Amino acid sequence: MNNMDLTGRIALVTGASGGIGKAIAITLASAGAAVAVHYGRNQTAADEVVSEITENKGKAKAFSADVSDPDAVQKMFLEIDSSLGSVDILVNSAGIDGVRSLLGEDRIEDWKRVISINLYGPYFCSRMAVQRMEKKRSGVIINITSDHVDIPWEGYSAYCSSKAGLDMLTKTLAQETADKGIRVISIAPGAIKTGINKSVWEDPEMLRDLDKKIAMGVPGDAQDVANAVLFAASDMAKYMTGTTIVVDGGMLIYPDFRHGG
Ligand code: BGC
């Protein structure tokens, strides 16, 4: 069987106005899903994603909510229920890496904000999604985590903690919902060229340093991640839950250990 067709499914992609989320929204729509394009603030960018989908004969609509606010998330799900239908595929892609600072020199508010968006956000969205999916005894939740579930990153303790927490949410929720026909999967990108790390890949010296951390020697594209999401969301992955697909060009295989050690 070679079937990644999502016709008839309703997908919500958070953080879909740009970066990895945008590529995911466009890819799921091209596979036939009706896509709820979530955005936090950038309505113009979200509308552009919707236009790109509809111009290619896909179905999409933009929805806004602060994912760190449970009431706003509930309201968004009710809006999606009435305009597209109840969500079959949830992709928690909205995320920030926050302000780089060492613990003790940081601001508590900044730490909280990263956890609120990256961990509370997927939690609030997932509980709304599960309520709907269990009624249909079918659904897929995909959490976009990071290589930083495993790799500590100086100055980004909130980001690393949020992603490691999100990965355990994947596993625990998968355990809770496997007998309800729901699958939960983490997709862990490495360095993917998007707005989040633009300051790194635009600077030749920083890019050289980043490339050395990747076995394949270059950062990936948002499409590389979107392809994995499409597979995970489709029936091709029907026997996969509670696990992670890593899309990192070999960052996690520590390429620096080719030499020395
Ligand atoms: C971060 C990127 C970073 C990559 C590799 C990702 O989780 O969002 O900014 O380039 O990890 O360090």
mmCIF file of C-alpha atoms and ligand atoms in Angstrom:
data_model
loop_
_atom_site.group_PDB
_atom_site.id
_atom_site.type_symbol
_atom_site.label_atom_id
_atom_site.label_comp_id
_atom_site.label_asym_id
_atom_site.label_seq_id
_atom_site.Cartn_x
_atom_site.Cartn_y
_atom_site.Cartn_z
ATOM 1 C CA MET A 1 0.000 0.000 0.000
ATOM 2 C CA ASN A 2 1.297 3.429 -0.890
ATOM 3 C CA ASN A 3 -1.328 5.806 0.377
ATOM 4 C CA MET A 4 -0.734 9.206 1.900
ATOM 5 C CA ASP A 5 -4.077 10.553 0.762
ATOM 6 C CA LEU A 6 -5.769 12.684 3.425
ATOM 7 C CA THR A 7 -8.981 13.467 1.521
ATOM 8 C CA GLY A 8 -11.861 14.030 3.925
ATOM 9 C CA ARG A 9 -9.610 14.709 6.938
ATOM 10 C CA ILE A 10 -9.544 17.976 8.814
ATOM 11 C CA ALA A 11 -6.134 19.136 9.993
ATOM 12 C CA LEU A 12 -5.240 21.925 12.390
ATOM 13 C CA VAL A 13 -1.660 23.166 12.094
ATOM 14 C CA THR A 14 -0.608 25.638 14.766
ATOM 15 C CA GLY A 15 1.991 28.246 13.921
ATOM 16 C CA ALA A 16 1.171 27.808 10.243
ATOM 17 C CA SER A 17 1.729 31.411 9.156
ATOM 18 C CA GLY A 18 5.441 30.766 8.610
ATOM 19 C CA GLY A 19 8.429 28.470 8.944
ATOM 20 C CA ILE A 20 7.938 24.739 9.424
ATOM 21 C CA GLY A 21 4.200 25.105 10.172
ATOM 22 C CA LYS A 22 3.572 26.793 6.827
ATOM 23 C CA ALA A 23 5.227 23.962 4.889
ATOM 24 C CA ILE A 24 3.214 21.434 6.900
ATOM 25 C CA ALA A 25 -0.101 23.212 6.214
ATOM 26 C CA ILE A 26 0.581 23.388 2.465
ATOM 27 C CA THR A 27 1.749 19.766 2.331
ATOM 28 C CA LEU A 28 -1.244 18.350 4.233
ATOM 29 C CA ALA A 29 -3.594 20.392 2.020
ATOM 30 C CA SER A 30 -1.896 19.072 -1.119
ATOM 31 C CA ALA A 31 -2.590 15.555 0.185
ATOM 32 C CA GLY A 32 -6.296 16.420 0.351
ATOM 33 C CA ALA A 33 -6.860 17.542 3.960
ATOM 34 C CA ALA A 34 -8.948 20.623 4.761
ATOM 35 C CA VAL A 35 -6.507 22.712 6.777
ATOM 36 C CA ALA A 36 -7.111 25.099 9.652
ATOM 37 C CA VAL A 37 -4.162 27.487 9.349
ATOM 38 C CA HIS A 38 -3.538 28.747 12.861
ATOM 39 C CA TYR A 39 -1.618 31.946 13.517
ATOM 40 C CA GLY A 40 -0.792 33.892 16.656
ATOM 41 C CA ARG A 41 -0.436 37.440 15.365
ATOM 42 C CA ASN A 42 0.502 37.567 11.687
ATOM 43 C CA GLN A 43 -2.861 37.466 9.928
ATOM 44 C CA THR A 44 -1.445 38.685 6.607
ATOM 45 C CA ALA A 45 1.025 35.809 6.489
ATOM 46 C CA ALA A 46 -1.683 33.289 7.457
ATOM 47 C CA ASP A 47 -3.985 34.653 4.741
ATOM 48 C CA GLU A 48 -1.164 34.184 2.219
ATOM 49 C CA VAL A 49 -0.827 30.521 3.231
ATOM 50 C CA VAL A 50 -4.597 30.087 2.818
ATOM 51 C CA SER A 51 -4.455 31.726 -0.646
ATOM 52 C CA GLU A 52 -1.556 29.527 -1.702
ATOM 53 C CA ILE A 53 -3.603 26.459 -0.720
ATOM 54 C CA THR A 54 -6.871 27.548 -2.290
ATOM 55 C CA GLU A 55 -5.151 28.662 -5.521
ATOM 56 C CA ASN A 56 -3.932 25.079 -5.798
ATOM 57 C CA LYS A 57 -7.510 23.810 -5.373
ATOM 58 C CA GLY A 58 -7.026 22.918 -1.712
ATOM 59 C CA LYS A 59 -9.249 23.779 1.231
ATOM 60 C CA ALA A 60 -8.028 26.031 4.046
ATOM 61 C CA LYS A 61 -9.108 28.737 6.442
ATOM 62 C CA ALA A 62 -7.147 30.900 8.897
ATOM 63 C CA PHE A 63 -7.860 30.872 12.641
ATOM 64 C CA SER A 64 -6.170 32.867 15.341
ATOM 65 C CA ALA A 65 -5.651 32.116 19.019
ATOM 66 C CA ASP A 66 -3.061 32.606 21.720
ATOM 67 C CA VAL A 67 -2.194 28.919 22.220
ATOM 68 C CA SER A 68 -1.049 29.626 25.771
ATOM 69 C CA ASP A 69 -4.608 30.650 26.713
ATOM 70 C CA PRO A 70 -6.939 27.640 27.229
ATOM 71 C CA ASP A 71 -10.101 29.705 26.673
ATOM 72 C CA ALA A 72 -8.793 31.084 23.386
ATOM 73 C CA VAL A 73 -7.838 27.568 22.288
ATOM 74 C CA GLN A 74 -11.298 26.236 23.132
ATOM 75 C CA LYS A 75 -12.911 29.078 21.200
ATOM 76 C CA MET A 76 -10.726 28.318 18.171
ATOM 77 C CA PHE A 77 -11.692 24.623 18.224
ATOM 78 C CA LEU A 78 -15.396 25.563 18.355
ATOM 79 C CA GLU A 79 -14.881 27.877 15.361
ATOM 80 C CA ILE A 80 -13.119 25.099 13.460
ATOM 81 C CA ASP A 81 -15.938 22.648 14.389
ATOM 82 C CA SER A 82 -18.524 24.895 12.811
ATOM 83 C CA SER A 83 -16.617 26.029 9.730
ATOM 84 C CA LEU A 84 -14.487 23.018 8.710
ATOM 85 C CA GLY A 85 -15.596 20.191 11.005
ATOM 86 C CA SER A 86 -14.009 18.366 13.908
ATOM 87 C CA VAL A 87 -10.234 18.007 13.787
ATOM 88 C CA ASP A 88 -8.787 14.606 12.731
ATOM 89 C CA ILE A 89 -5.144 15.675 12.581
ATOM 90 C CA LEU A 90 -3.559 18.130 15.012
ATOM 91 C CA VAL A 91 -0.027 19.343 14.359
ATOM 92 C CA ASN A 92 1.411 21.314 17.259
ATOM 93 C CA SER A 93 4.001 23.372 15.430
ATOM 94 C CA ALA A 94 3.699 26.819 17.064
ATOM 95 C CA GLY A 95 6.854 27.474 19.025
ATOM 96 C CA ILE A 96 9.488 30.017 19.964
ATOM 97 C CA ASP A 97 13.081 29.635 21.088
ATOM 98 C CA GLY A 98 12.948 32.713 23.305
ATOM 99 C CA VAL A 99 15.622 35.074 24.548
ATOM 100 C CA ARG A 100 19.110 33.589 24.847
ATOM 101 C CA SER A 101 20.327 34.014 28.419
ATOM 102 C CA LEU A 102 22.038 32.047 31.133
ATOM 103 C CA LEU A 103 20.024 30.932 34.140
ATOM 104 C CA GLY A 104 20.198 33.573 36.846
ATOM 105 C CA GLU A 105 20.842 36.301 34.289
ATOM 106 C CA ASP A 106 17.509 35.605 32.623
ATOM 107 C CA ARG A 107 14.061 37.050 33.250
ATOM 108 C CA ILE A 108 11.438 34.746 34.756
ATOM 109 C CA GLU A 109 8.831 36.154 32.363
ATOM 110 C CA ASP A 110 10.888 35.093 29.328
ATOM 111 C CA TRP A 111 11.289 31.532 30.658
ATOM 112 C CA LYS A 112 7.560 31.299 31.364
ATOM 113 C CA ARG A 113 6.658 32.557 27.907
ATOM 114 C CA VAL A 114 8.651 29.819 26.173
ATOM 115 C CA ILE A 115 7.072 27.116 28.348
ATOM 116 C CA SER A 116 3.602 28.656 27.860
ATOM 117 C CA ILE A 117 3.760 28.583 24.072
ATOM 118 C CA ASN A 118 5.859 25.456 23.486
ATOM 119 C CA LEU A 119 4.419 23.166 26.175
ATOM 120 C CA TYR A 120 1.133 24.550 27.489
ATOM 121 C CA GLY A 121 0.100 25.354 23.898
ATOM 122 C CA PRO A 122 0.302 21.737 22.664
ATOM 123 C CA TYR A 123 -1.283 20.546 25.936
ATOM 124 C CA PHE A 124 -4.288 22.872 25.564
ATOM 125 C CA CYS A 125 -4.709 22.014 21.865
ATOM 126 C CA SER A 126 -4.274 18.277 22.440
ATOM 127 C CA ARG A 127 -6.953 18.068 25.119
ATOM 128 C CA MET A 128 -9.445 19.770 22.793
ATOM 129 C CA ALA A 129 -8.413 17.448 19.954
ATOM 130 C CA VAL A 130 -8.613 14.268 22.045
ATOM 131 C CA GLN A 131 -12.187 15.071 23.106
ATOM 132 C CA ARG A 132 -13.153 15.146 19.436
ATOM 133 C CA MET A 133 -10.989 12.271 18.189
ATOM 134 C CA GLU A 134 -12.152 9.786 20.829
ATOM 135 C CA LYS A 135 -15.749 10.209 19.651
ATOM 136 C CA LYS A 136 -14.671 9.150 16.148
ATOM 137 C CA ARG A 137 -12.214 6.573 17.530
ATOM 138 C CA SER A 138 -9.644 7.998 15.147
ATOM 139 C CA GLY A 139 -7.108 10.791 15.038
ATOM 140 C CA VAL A 140 -3.447 11.752 14.917
ATOM 141 C CA ILE A 141 -1.591 14.285 17.044
ATOM 142 C CA ILE A 142 1.874 15.326 15.900
ATOM 143 C CA ASN A 143 4.131 17.368 18.138
ATOM 144 C CA ILE A 144 7.023 19.232 16.557
ATOM 145 C CA THR A 145 9.815 18.825 19.091
ATOM 146 C CA SER A 146 13.536 19.284 18.400
ATOM 147 C CA ASP A 147 16.973 17.683 18.539
ATOM 148 C CA HIS A 148 17.148 19.701 21.751
ATOM 149 C CA VAL A 149 15.015 17.069 23.450
ATOM 150 C CA ASP A 150 18.393 15.298 23.667
ATOM 151 C CA ILE A 151 21.040 17.983 23.117
ATOM 152 C CA PRO A 152 21.475 20.590 25.859
ATOM 153 C CA TRP A 153 21.870 24.131 24.499
ATOM 154 C CA GLU A 154 23.512 26.856 26.536
ATOM 155 C CA GLY A 155 21.296 29.895 27.010
ATOM 156 C CA TYR A 156 18.167 28.041 25.947
ATOM 157 C CA SER A 157 17.186 26.133 29.086
ATOM 158 C CA ALA A 158 13.505 27.050 28.691
ATOM 159 C CA TYR A 159 13.454 25.916 25.056
ATOM 160 C CA CYS A 160 15.217 22.610 25.774
ATOM 161 C CA SER A 161 13.004 21.964 28.802
ATOM 162 C CA SER A 162 9.844 22.761 26.848
ATOM 163 C CA LYS A 163 10.781 20.399 24.010
ATOM 164 C CA ALA A 164 11.830 17.573 26.348
ATOM 165 C CA GLY A 165 8.540 18.073 28.200
ATOM 166 C CA LEU A 166 6.636 18.016 24.927
ATOM 167 C CA ASP A 167 8.284 14.732 23.999
ATOM 168 C CA MET A 168 7.051 13.161 27.256
ATOM 169 C CA LEU A 169 3.599 14.581 26.532
ATOM 170 C CA THR A 170 3.746 12.681 23.223
ATOM 171 C CA LYS A 171 4.619 9.413 24.944
ATOM 172 C CA THR A 172 2.176 9.734 27.840
ATOM 173 C CA LEU A 173 -0.709 10.847 25.655
ATOM 174 C CA ALA A 174 0.066 8.027 23.212
ATOM 175 C CA GLN A 175 -0.177 5.566 26.090
ATOM 176 C CA GLU A 176 -3.482 7.103 27.248
ATOM 177 C CA THR A 177 -5.091 7.093 23.808
ATOM 178 C CA ALA A 178 -3.778 4.040 21.919
ATOM 179 C CA ASP A 179 -6.956 2.093 22.721
ATOM 180 C CA LYS A 180 -9.101 4.991 21.502
ATOM 181 C CA GLY A 181 -7.768 4.858 17.944
ATOM 182 C CA ILE A 182 -5.577 7.929 18.428
ATOM 183 C CA ARG A 183 -1.889 8.040 17.511
ATOM 184 C CA VAL A 184 0.546 10.573 18.951
ATOM 185 C CA ILE A 185 3.954 11.134 17.369
ATOM 186 C CA SER A 186 6.865 13.533 17.852
ATOM 187 C CA ILE A 187 8.747 14.866 14.860
ATOM 188 C CA ALA A 188 12.138 16.204 15.940
ATOM 189 C CA PRO A 189 13.746 18.630 13.497
ATOM 190 C CA GLY A 190 17.390 19.615 13.759
ATOM 191 C CA ALA A 191 18.599 22.841 12.172
ATOM 192 C CA ILE A 192 15.978 23.774 9.601
ATOM 193 C CA LYS A 193 16.362 27.071 7.722
ATOM 194 C CA THR A 194 13.473 29.233 8.942
ATOM 195 C CA GLY A 195 12.966 32.606 10.574
ATOM 196 C CA ILE A 196 13.716 31.140 14.023
ATOM 197 C CA ASN A 197 17.434 30.667 13.224
ATOM 198 C CA LYS A 198 17.869 33.220 10.421
ATOM 199 C CA SER A 199 20.481 35.157 12.399
ATOM 200 C CA VAL A 200 22.619 31.996 12.392
ATOM 201 C CA TRP A 201 22.354 30.864 8.755
ATOM 202 C CA GLU A 202 22.643 34.418 7.414
ATOM 203 C CA ASP A 203 26.008 34.873 9.136
ATOM 204 C CA PRO A 204 28.744 32.972 7.208
ATOM 205 C CA GLU A 205 30.847 32.246 10.291
ATOM 206 C CA MET A 206 27.917 31.054 12.388
ATOM 207 C CA LEU A 207 26.654 28.970 9.471
ATOM 208 C CA ARG A 208 30.071 27.266 9.177
ATOM 209 C CA ASP A 209 29.886 26.408 12.867
ATOM 210 C CA LEU A 210 26.332 25.086 12.493
ATOM 211 C CA ASP A 211 27.234 22.999 9.421
ATOM 212 C CA LYS A 212 29.948 21.244 11.441
ATOM 213 C CA LYS A 213 27.276 20.099 13.873
ATOM 214 C CA ILE A 214 25.339 18.341 11.083
ATOM 215 C CA ALA A 215 26.598 15.037 9.624
ATOM 216 C CA MET A 216 25.148 15.900 6.204
ATOM 217 C CA GLY A 217 26.888 19.270 6.449
ATOM 218 C CA VAL A 218 23.965 21.606 5.728
ATOM 219 C CA PRO A 219 20.738 22.766 7.409
ATOM 220 C CA GLY A 220 17.456 21.267 6.218
ATOM 221 C CA ASP A 221 14.376 22.829 4.630
ATOM 222 C CA ALA A 222 10.907 23.132 6.157
ATOM 223 C CA GLN A 223 9.740 20.739 3.433
ATOM 224 C CA ASP A 224 11.972 17.977 4.828
ATOM 225 C CA VAL A 225 9.984 18.176 8.061
ATOM 226 C CA ALA A 226 6.626 18.534 6.318
ATOM 227 C CA ASN A 227 7.285 15.301 4.390
ATOM 228 C CA ALA A 228 7.756 13.414 7.662
ATOM 229 C CA VAL A 229 4.596 14.978 9.081
ATOM 230 C CA LEU A 230 2.607 13.879 6.024
ATOM 231 C CA PHE A 231 3.812 10.308 6.459
ATOM 232 C CA ALA A 232 3.109 10.318 10.222
ATOM 233 C CA ALA A 233 -0.385 11.753 9.702
ATOM 234 C CA SER A 234 -1.292 9.260 6.984
ATOM 235 C CA ASP A 235 -2.466 5.675 7.255
ATOM 236 C CA MET A 236 1.004 4.636 6.095
ATOM 237 C CA ALA A 237 2.030 5.180 9.736
ATOM 238 C CA LYS A 238 -1.023 3.429 11.200
ATOM 239 C CA TYR A 239 1.087 1.179 13.449
ATOM 240 C CA MET A 240 3.232 4.020 14.850
ATOM 241 C CA THR A 241 2.514 5.810 18.096
ATOM 242 C CA GLY A 242 4.407 7.242 21.072
ATOM 243 C CA THR A 243 7.624 7.516 19.113
ATOM 244 C CA THR A 244 9.788 10.103 17.373
ATOM 245 C CA ILE A 245 10.825 10.674 13.782
ATOM 246 C CA VAL A 246 14.073 12.657 13.720
ATOM 247 C CA VAL A 247 14.647 14.950 10.715
ATOM 248 C CA ASP A 248 18.078 16.437 11.352
ATOM 249 C CA GLY A 249 20.597 15.447 8.648
ATOM 250 C CA GLY A 250 22.451 13.509 11.328
ATOM 251 C CA MET A 251 22.893 16.147 14.026
ATOM 252 C CA LEU A 252 22.139 13.571 16.695
ATOM 253 C CA ILE A 253 24.921 11.257 15.541
ATOM 254 C CA TYR A 254 27.540 13.716 16.825
ATOM 255 C CA PRO A 255 29.558 14.229 13.587
ATOM 256 C CA ASP A 256 32.390 15.815 15.586
ATOM 257 C CA PHE A 257 33.188 12.285 16.799
ATOM 258 C CA ARG A 258 34.371 11.266 13.335
ATOM 259 C CA HIS A 259 37.749 12.396 14.595
ATOM 260 C CA GLY A 260 39.543 12.096 17.896
ATOM 261 C CA GLY A 261 37.576 11.225 20.969
HETATM 262 C C1 BGC B 1 16.149 25.476 16.924
HETATM 263 C C2 BGC B 1 17.019 26.076 15.862
HETATM 264 C C3 BGC B 1 18.385 25.445 15.883
HETATM 265 C C4 BGC B 1 18.275 23.934 15.852
HETATM 266 C C5 BGC B 1 19.622 23.260 16.003
HETATM 267 C C6 BGC B 1 16.125 23.975 16.746
HETATM 268 O O1 BGC B 1 15.322 23.380 17.699
HETATM 269 O O2 BGC B 1 14.848 26.008 16.832
HETATM 270 O O3 BGC B 1 17.132 27.456 16.092
HETATM 271 O O4 BGC B 1 19.123 25.860 14.760
HETATM 272 O O5 BGC B 1 17.434 23.488 16.875
HETATM 273 O O6 BGC B 1 20.342 23.756 17.097
#
